Short mmCIF file of C-alpha atoms in Angstrom, two decimals:
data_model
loop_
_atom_site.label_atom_id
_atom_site.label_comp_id
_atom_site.label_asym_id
_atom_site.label_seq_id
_atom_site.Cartn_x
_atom_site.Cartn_y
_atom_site.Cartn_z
CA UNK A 1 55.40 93.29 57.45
CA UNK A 2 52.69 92.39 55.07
CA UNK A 3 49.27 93.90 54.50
CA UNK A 4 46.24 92.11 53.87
CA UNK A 5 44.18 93.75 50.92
CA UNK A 6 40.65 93.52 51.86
CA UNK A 7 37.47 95.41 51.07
CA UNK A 8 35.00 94.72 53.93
CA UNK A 9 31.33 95.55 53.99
CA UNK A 10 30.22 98.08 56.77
CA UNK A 11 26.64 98.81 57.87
CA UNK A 12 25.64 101.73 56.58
CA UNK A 13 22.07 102.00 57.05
CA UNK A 14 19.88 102.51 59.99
CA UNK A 15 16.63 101.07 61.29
CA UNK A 16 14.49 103.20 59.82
CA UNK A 17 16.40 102.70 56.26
CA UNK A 18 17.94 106.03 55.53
CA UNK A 19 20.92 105.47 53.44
CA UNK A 20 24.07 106.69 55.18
CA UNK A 21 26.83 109.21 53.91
CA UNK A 22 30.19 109.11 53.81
CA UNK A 23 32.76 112.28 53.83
CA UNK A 24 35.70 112.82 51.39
CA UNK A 25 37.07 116.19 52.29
CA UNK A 26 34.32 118.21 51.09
CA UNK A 27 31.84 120.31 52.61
CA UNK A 28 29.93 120.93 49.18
CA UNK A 29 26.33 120.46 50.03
CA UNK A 30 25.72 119.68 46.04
CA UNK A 31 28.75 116.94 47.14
CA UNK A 32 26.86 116.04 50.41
CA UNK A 33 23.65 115.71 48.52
CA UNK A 34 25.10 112.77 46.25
CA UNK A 35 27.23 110.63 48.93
CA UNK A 36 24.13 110.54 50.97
CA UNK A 37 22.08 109.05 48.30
CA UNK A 38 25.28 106.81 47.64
CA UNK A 39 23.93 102.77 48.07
CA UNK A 40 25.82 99.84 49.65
CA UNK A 41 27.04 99.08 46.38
CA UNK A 42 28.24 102.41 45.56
CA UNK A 43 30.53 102.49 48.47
CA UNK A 44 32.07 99.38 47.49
CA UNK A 45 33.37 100.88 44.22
CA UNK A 46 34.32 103.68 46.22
CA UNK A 47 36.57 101.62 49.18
CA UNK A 48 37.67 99.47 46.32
CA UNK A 49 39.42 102.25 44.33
CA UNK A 50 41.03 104.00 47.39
CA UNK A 51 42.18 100.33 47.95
CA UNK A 52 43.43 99.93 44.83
CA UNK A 53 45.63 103.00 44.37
CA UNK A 54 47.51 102.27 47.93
CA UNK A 55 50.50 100.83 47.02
CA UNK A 56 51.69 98.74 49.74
CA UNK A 57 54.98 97.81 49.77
CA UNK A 58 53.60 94.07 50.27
CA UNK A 59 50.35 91.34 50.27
CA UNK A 60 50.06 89.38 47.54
CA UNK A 61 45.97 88.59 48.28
CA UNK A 62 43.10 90.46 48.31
CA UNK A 63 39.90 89.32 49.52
CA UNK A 64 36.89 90.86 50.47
CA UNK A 65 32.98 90.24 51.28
CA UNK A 66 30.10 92.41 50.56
CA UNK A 67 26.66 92.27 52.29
CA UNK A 68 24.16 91.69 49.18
CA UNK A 69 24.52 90.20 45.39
CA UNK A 70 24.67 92.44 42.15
CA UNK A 71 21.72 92.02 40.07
CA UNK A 72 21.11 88.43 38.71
CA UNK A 73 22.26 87.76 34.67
CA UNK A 74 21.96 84.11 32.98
CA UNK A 75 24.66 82.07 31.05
CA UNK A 76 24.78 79.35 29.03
CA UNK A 77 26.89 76.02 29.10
CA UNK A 78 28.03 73.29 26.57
CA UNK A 79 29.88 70.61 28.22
CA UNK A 80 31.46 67.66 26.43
CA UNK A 81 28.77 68.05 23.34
CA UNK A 82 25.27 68.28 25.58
CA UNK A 83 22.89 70.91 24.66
CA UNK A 84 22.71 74.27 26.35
CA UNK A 85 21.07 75.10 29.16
CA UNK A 86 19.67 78.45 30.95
CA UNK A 87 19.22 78.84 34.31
CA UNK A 88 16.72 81.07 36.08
CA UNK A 89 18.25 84.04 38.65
CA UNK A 90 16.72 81.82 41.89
CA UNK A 91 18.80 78.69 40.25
CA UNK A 92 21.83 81.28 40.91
CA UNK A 93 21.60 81.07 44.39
CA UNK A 94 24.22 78.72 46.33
CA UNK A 95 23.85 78.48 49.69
CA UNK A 96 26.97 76.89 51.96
CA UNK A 97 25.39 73.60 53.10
CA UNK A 98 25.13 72.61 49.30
CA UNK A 99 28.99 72.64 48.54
CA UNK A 100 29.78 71.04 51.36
CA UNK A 101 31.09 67.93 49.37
CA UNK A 102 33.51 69.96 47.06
CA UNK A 103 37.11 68.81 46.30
CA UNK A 104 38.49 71.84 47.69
CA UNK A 105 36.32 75.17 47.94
CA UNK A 106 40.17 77.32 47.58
CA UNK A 107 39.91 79.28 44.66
CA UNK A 108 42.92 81.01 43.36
CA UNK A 109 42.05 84.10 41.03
CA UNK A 110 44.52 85.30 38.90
CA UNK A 111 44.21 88.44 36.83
CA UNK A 112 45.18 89.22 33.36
CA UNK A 113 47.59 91.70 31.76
CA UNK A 114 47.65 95.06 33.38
CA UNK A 115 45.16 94.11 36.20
CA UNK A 116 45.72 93.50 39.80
CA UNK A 117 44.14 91.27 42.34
CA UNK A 118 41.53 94.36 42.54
CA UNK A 119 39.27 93.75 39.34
CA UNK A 120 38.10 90.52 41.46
CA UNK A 121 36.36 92.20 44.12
CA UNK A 122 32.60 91.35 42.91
CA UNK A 123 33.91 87.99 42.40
CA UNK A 124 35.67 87.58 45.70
CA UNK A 125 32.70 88.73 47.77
CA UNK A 126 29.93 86.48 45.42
CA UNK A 127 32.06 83.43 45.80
CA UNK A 128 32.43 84.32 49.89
CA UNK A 129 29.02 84.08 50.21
CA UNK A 130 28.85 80.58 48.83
CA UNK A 131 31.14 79.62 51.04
CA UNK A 132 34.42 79.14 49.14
CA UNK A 133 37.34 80.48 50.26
CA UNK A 134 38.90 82.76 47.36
CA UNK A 135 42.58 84.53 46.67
CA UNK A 136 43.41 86.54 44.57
CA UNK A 137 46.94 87.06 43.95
CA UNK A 138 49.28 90.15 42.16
CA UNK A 139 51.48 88.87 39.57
CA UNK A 140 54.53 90.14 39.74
CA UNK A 141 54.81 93.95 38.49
CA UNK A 142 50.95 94.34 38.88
CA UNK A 143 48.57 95.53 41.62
CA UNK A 144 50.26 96.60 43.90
CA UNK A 145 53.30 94.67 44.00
CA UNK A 146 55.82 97.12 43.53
CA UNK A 147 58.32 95.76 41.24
CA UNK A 148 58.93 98.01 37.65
CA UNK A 149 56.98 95.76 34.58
CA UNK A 150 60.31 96.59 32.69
CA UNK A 151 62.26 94.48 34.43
CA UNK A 152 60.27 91.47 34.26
CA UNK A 153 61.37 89.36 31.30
CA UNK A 154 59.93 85.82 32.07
CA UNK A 155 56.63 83.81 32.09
CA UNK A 156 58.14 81.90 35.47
CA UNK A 157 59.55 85.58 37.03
CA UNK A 158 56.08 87.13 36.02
CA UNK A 159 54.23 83.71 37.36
CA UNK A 160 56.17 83.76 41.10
CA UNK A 161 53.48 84.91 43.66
CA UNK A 162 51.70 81.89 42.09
CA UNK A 163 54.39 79.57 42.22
CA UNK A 164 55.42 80.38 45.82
CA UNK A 165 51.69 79.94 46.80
CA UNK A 166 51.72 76.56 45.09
CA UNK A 167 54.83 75.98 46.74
CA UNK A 168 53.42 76.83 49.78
CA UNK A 169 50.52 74.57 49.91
CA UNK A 170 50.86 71.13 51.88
CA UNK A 171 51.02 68.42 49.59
CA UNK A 172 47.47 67.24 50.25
CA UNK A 173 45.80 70.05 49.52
CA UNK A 174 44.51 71.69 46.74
CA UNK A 175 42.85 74.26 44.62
CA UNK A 176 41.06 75.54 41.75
CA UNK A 177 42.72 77.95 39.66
CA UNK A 178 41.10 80.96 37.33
CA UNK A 179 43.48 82.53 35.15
CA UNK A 180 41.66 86.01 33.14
CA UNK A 181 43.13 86.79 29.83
CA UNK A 182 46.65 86.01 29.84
CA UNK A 183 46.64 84.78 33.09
CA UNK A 184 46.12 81.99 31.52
CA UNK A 185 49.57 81.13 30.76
CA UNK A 186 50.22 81.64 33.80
CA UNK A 187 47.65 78.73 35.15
CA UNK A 188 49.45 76.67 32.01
CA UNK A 189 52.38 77.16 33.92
CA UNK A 190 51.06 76.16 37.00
CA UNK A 191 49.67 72.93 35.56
CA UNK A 192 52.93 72.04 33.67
CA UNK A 193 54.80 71.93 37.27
CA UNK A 194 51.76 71.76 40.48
CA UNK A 195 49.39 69.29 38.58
CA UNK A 196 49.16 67.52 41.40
CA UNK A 197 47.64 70.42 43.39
CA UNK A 198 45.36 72.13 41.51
CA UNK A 199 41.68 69.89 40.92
CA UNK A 200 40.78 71.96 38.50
CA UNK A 201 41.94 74.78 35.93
CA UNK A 202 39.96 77.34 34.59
CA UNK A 203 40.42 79.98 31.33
CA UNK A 204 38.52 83.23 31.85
CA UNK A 205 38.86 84.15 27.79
CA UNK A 206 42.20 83.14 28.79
CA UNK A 207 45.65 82.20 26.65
CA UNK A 208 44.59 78.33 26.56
CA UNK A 209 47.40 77.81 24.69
CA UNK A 210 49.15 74.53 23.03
CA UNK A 211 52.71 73.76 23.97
CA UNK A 212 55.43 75.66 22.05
CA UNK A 213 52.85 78.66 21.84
CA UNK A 214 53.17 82.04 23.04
CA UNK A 215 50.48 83.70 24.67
CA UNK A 216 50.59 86.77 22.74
CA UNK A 217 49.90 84.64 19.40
CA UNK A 218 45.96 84.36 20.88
CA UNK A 219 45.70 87.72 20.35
CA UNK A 220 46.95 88.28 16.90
CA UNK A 221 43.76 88.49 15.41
CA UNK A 222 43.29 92.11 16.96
CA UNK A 223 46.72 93.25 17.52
CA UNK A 224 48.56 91.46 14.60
CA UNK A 225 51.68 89.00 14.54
CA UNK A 226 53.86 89.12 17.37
CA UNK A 227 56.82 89.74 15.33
CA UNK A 228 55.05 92.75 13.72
CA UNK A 229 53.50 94.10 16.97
CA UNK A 230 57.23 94.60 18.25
CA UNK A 231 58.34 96.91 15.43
CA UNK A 232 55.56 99.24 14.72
CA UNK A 233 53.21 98.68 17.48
CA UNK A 234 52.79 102.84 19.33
CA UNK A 235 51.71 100.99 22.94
CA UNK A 236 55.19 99.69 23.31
CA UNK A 237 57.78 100.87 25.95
CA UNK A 238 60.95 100.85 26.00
CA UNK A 239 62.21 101.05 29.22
CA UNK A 240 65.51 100.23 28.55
CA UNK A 241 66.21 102.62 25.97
CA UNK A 242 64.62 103.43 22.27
CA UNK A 243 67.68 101.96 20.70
CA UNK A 244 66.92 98.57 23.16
CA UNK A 245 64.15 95.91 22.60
CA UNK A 246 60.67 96.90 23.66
CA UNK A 247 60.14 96.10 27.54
CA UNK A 248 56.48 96.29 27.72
CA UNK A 249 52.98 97.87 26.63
CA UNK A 250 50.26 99.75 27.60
CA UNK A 251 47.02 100.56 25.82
CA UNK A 252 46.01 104.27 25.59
CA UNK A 253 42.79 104.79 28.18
CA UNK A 254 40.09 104.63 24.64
CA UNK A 255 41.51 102.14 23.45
CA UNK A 256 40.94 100.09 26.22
CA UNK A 257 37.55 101.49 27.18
CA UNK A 258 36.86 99.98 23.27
CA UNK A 259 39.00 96.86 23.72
CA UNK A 260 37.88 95.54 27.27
CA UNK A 261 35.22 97.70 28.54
CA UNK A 262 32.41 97.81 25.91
CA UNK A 263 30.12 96.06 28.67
CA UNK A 264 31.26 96.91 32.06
CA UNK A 265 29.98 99.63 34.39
CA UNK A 266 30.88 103.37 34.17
CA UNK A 267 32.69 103.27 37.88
CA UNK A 268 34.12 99.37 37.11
CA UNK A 269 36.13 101.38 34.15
CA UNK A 270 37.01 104.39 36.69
CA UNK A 271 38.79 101.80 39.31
CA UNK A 272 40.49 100.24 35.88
CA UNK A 273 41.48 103.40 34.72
CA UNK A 274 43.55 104.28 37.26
CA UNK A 275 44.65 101.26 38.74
CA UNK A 276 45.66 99.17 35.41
CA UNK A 277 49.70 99.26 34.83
CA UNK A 278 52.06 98.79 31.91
CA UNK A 279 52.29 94.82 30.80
CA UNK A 280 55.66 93.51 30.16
CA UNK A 281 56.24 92.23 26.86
CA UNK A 282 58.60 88.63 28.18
CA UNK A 283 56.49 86.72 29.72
CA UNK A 284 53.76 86.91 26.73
CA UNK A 285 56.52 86.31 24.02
CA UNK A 286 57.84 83.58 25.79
CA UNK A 287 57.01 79.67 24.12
CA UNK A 288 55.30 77.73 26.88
CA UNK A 289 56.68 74.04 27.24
CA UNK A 290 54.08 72.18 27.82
CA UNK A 291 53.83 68.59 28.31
CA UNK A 292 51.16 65.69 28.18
CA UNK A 293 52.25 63.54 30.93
CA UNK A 294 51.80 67.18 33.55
CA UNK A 295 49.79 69.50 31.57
CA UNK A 296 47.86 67.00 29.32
CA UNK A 297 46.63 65.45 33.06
CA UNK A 298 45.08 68.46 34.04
CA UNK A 299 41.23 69.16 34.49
CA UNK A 300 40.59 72.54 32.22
CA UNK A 301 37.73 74.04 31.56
CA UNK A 302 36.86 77.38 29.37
CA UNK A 303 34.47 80.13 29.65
CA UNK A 304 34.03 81.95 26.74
CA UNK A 305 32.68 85.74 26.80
CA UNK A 306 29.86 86.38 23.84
CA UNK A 307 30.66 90.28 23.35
CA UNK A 308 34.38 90.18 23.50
CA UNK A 309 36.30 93.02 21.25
CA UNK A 310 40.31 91.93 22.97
CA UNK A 311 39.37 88.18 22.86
CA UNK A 312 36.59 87.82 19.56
CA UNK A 313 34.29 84.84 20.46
CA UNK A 314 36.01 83.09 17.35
CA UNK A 315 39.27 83.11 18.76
CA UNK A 316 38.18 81.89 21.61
CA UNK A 317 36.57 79.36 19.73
CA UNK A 318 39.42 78.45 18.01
CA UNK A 319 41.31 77.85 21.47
CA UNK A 320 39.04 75.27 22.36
CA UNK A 321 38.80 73.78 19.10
CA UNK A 322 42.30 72.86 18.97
CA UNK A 323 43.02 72.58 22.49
CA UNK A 324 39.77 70.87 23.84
CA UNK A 325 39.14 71.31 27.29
CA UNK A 326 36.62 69.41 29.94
CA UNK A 327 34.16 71.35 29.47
CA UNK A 328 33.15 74.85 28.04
CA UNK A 329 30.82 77.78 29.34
CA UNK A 330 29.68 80.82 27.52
CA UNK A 331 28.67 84.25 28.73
CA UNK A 332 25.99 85.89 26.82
CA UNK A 333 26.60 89.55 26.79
CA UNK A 334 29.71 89.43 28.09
CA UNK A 335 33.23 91.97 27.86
CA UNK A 336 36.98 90.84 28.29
CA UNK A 337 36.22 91.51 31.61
CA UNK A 338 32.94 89.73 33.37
CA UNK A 339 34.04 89.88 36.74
CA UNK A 340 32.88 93.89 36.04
CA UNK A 341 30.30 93.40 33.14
CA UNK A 342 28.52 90.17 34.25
CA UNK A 343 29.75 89.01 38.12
CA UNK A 344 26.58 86.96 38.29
CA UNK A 345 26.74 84.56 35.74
CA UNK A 346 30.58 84.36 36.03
CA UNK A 347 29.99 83.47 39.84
CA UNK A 348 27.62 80.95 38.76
CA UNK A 349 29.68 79.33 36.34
CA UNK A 350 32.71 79.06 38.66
CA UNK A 351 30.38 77.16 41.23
CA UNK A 352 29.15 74.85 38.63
CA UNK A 353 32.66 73.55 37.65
CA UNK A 354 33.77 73.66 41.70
CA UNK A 355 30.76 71.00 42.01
CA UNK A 356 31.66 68.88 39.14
CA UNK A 357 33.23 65.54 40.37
#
């Protein structure tokens, strides 16, 4: 029997506006003191992470909804050569009635190496709010599907909560997809054989990658060839042995703080830090096959993040360069991860493509 992974909003406050408390085990006044001053927002990260170290022995989505935005932040968008353009934070502001004319408002998150349906939480509860109607999935051997990393060895094995929800959906139907990081090859993978089903793809400083690349060659620039990576890299595990192939990797916690963090919140990096798992090393090695008559039909579209250190903005660049999509979005300020660092301006840009016909 499944579990749905959700992360509902409670009201906390009363009418006169005190801000409520919440116990964890401790009768530490110094302890009651700080939960007490503890805001709406707070208590999100807080549900979030005791979510997100659960581990469920199924449910492949996680959704949630939270009772008030995050800030505002501004982006900036180049689409098929026209200038930029900023927005102002009331611009940011979708309301349901105005995406009532949308292709499909079903929009498929999925997360990049290491992560788990989790990191979208801001992102889930933003794009609730607008009205769409967002999942986000746990590839296999992430999140909290329970499967060991070392024994996944293939892009389509590492891909199969996608596929079966692709699978899944009536033929009429369908959906935009968001693949972070190298979740992108995963939404390559999706286009190659669910074109049909998907209105629109989009690469979160993703692995937009050409056919007959690997997704780990995007990332050479900071961790070196692939071919080098799997003799001296020291984040390698071999889970089959020292004197077998490499199975997977996993950064040391600094190194990713420097790598994907440099912009996100102090508790966004506490949830990642212990909720992130080891990435196996197959389905990154593997050559995608990608075709023009599938694939080449697609409708993809980039966002690039400004202040990336796993991802540099010239690799992403690159990507685009030689792989152009529909249209491309930048992030000003941005980390590998803007669903922590900049939620606003991510949520905005994900509304703009749903609404472009």
């Amino acid at each position: 029997m499944g579990n749905k992974f959700s992360c509902k909003a409670k009201n906390h406050s009363s009418n006169n506006g005190s801000k409520s408390s919440r116990r964890f085990g401790t009768n530490n006044n110094k302890s009651q003191r700080k939960l007490q001053a503890t805001t709406d927002e707070e208590l999100l990260h807080m549900q979030a992470l005791s979510l997100a170290i659960q581990h469920h022995q199924s449910s492949q989505r996680f959704e949630g909804s939270m009772s008030r935005r995050i800030g505002s932040t501004s982006s900036r968008r180049i689409k098929n050569g026209d200038p930029q353009s900023n927005t102002t934070p009331k611009q940011q502001k979708q309301s349901p009635e105005v995406l009532e004319n949308l292709e499909t408002k079903k929009i498929v998150l999925i997360h990049g190496e290491g992560f788990g349906a989790w990191c979208w939480y801001k992102t889930i509860a933003l794009l609730e709010e607008s009205g769409m109607l967002p999942t986000a999935l746990d590839l296999t051997g992430s999140g909290i599907d329970l499967k060991d990393t070392n024994n996944v060895t293939t892009l389509e094995e590492y891909s199969k909560p996608l596929i079966d929800y692709m699978q899944n959906l009536p033929e009429d139907d369908k959906v935009i997809l968001v693949g972070h990081s190298s979740g992108g090859a995963c939404v390559s993978y999706a286009l190659e054989h669910f074109q049909h089903k998907i209105s629109k793809a989009v690469f979160l400083c993703g692995t937009m990658v050409a056919d007959g690349q690997k997704p780990f060659d995007v990332f050479a620039e900071e961790l070196g060839s692939a071919e080098l990576f799997m003799k001296e890299s020291k984040f390698l595990i071999h889970g089959n042995g020292k004197d077998n192939p490499p199975t997977g990797f996993m950064f040391e916690k600094q190194q990713m703080r420097g790598l994907y963090f440099n912009q996100s919140p102090a508790k966004d990096i506490a949830l990642a830090m212990v909720s992130v798992r080891p990435i196996p090393l197959g389905p990154i090695m593997e050559n995608l096959s990608l075709t023009k008559e599938k694939y080449g039909k697609g409708r993809r579209f980039y966002i690039q993040t400004l202040d990336d250190h796993a991802l540099s903005p010239d690799t992403q660049e690159k990507l685009v360069r030689e792989n152009p999509p529909e249209g491309v979005f930048k992030i000003k300020g941005s980390d590998h991860c803007p669903f922590f660092s900049k939620p606003q301006s991510l949520h905005k840009i994900l509304i703009e493509i749903a609404q472009i016909a």
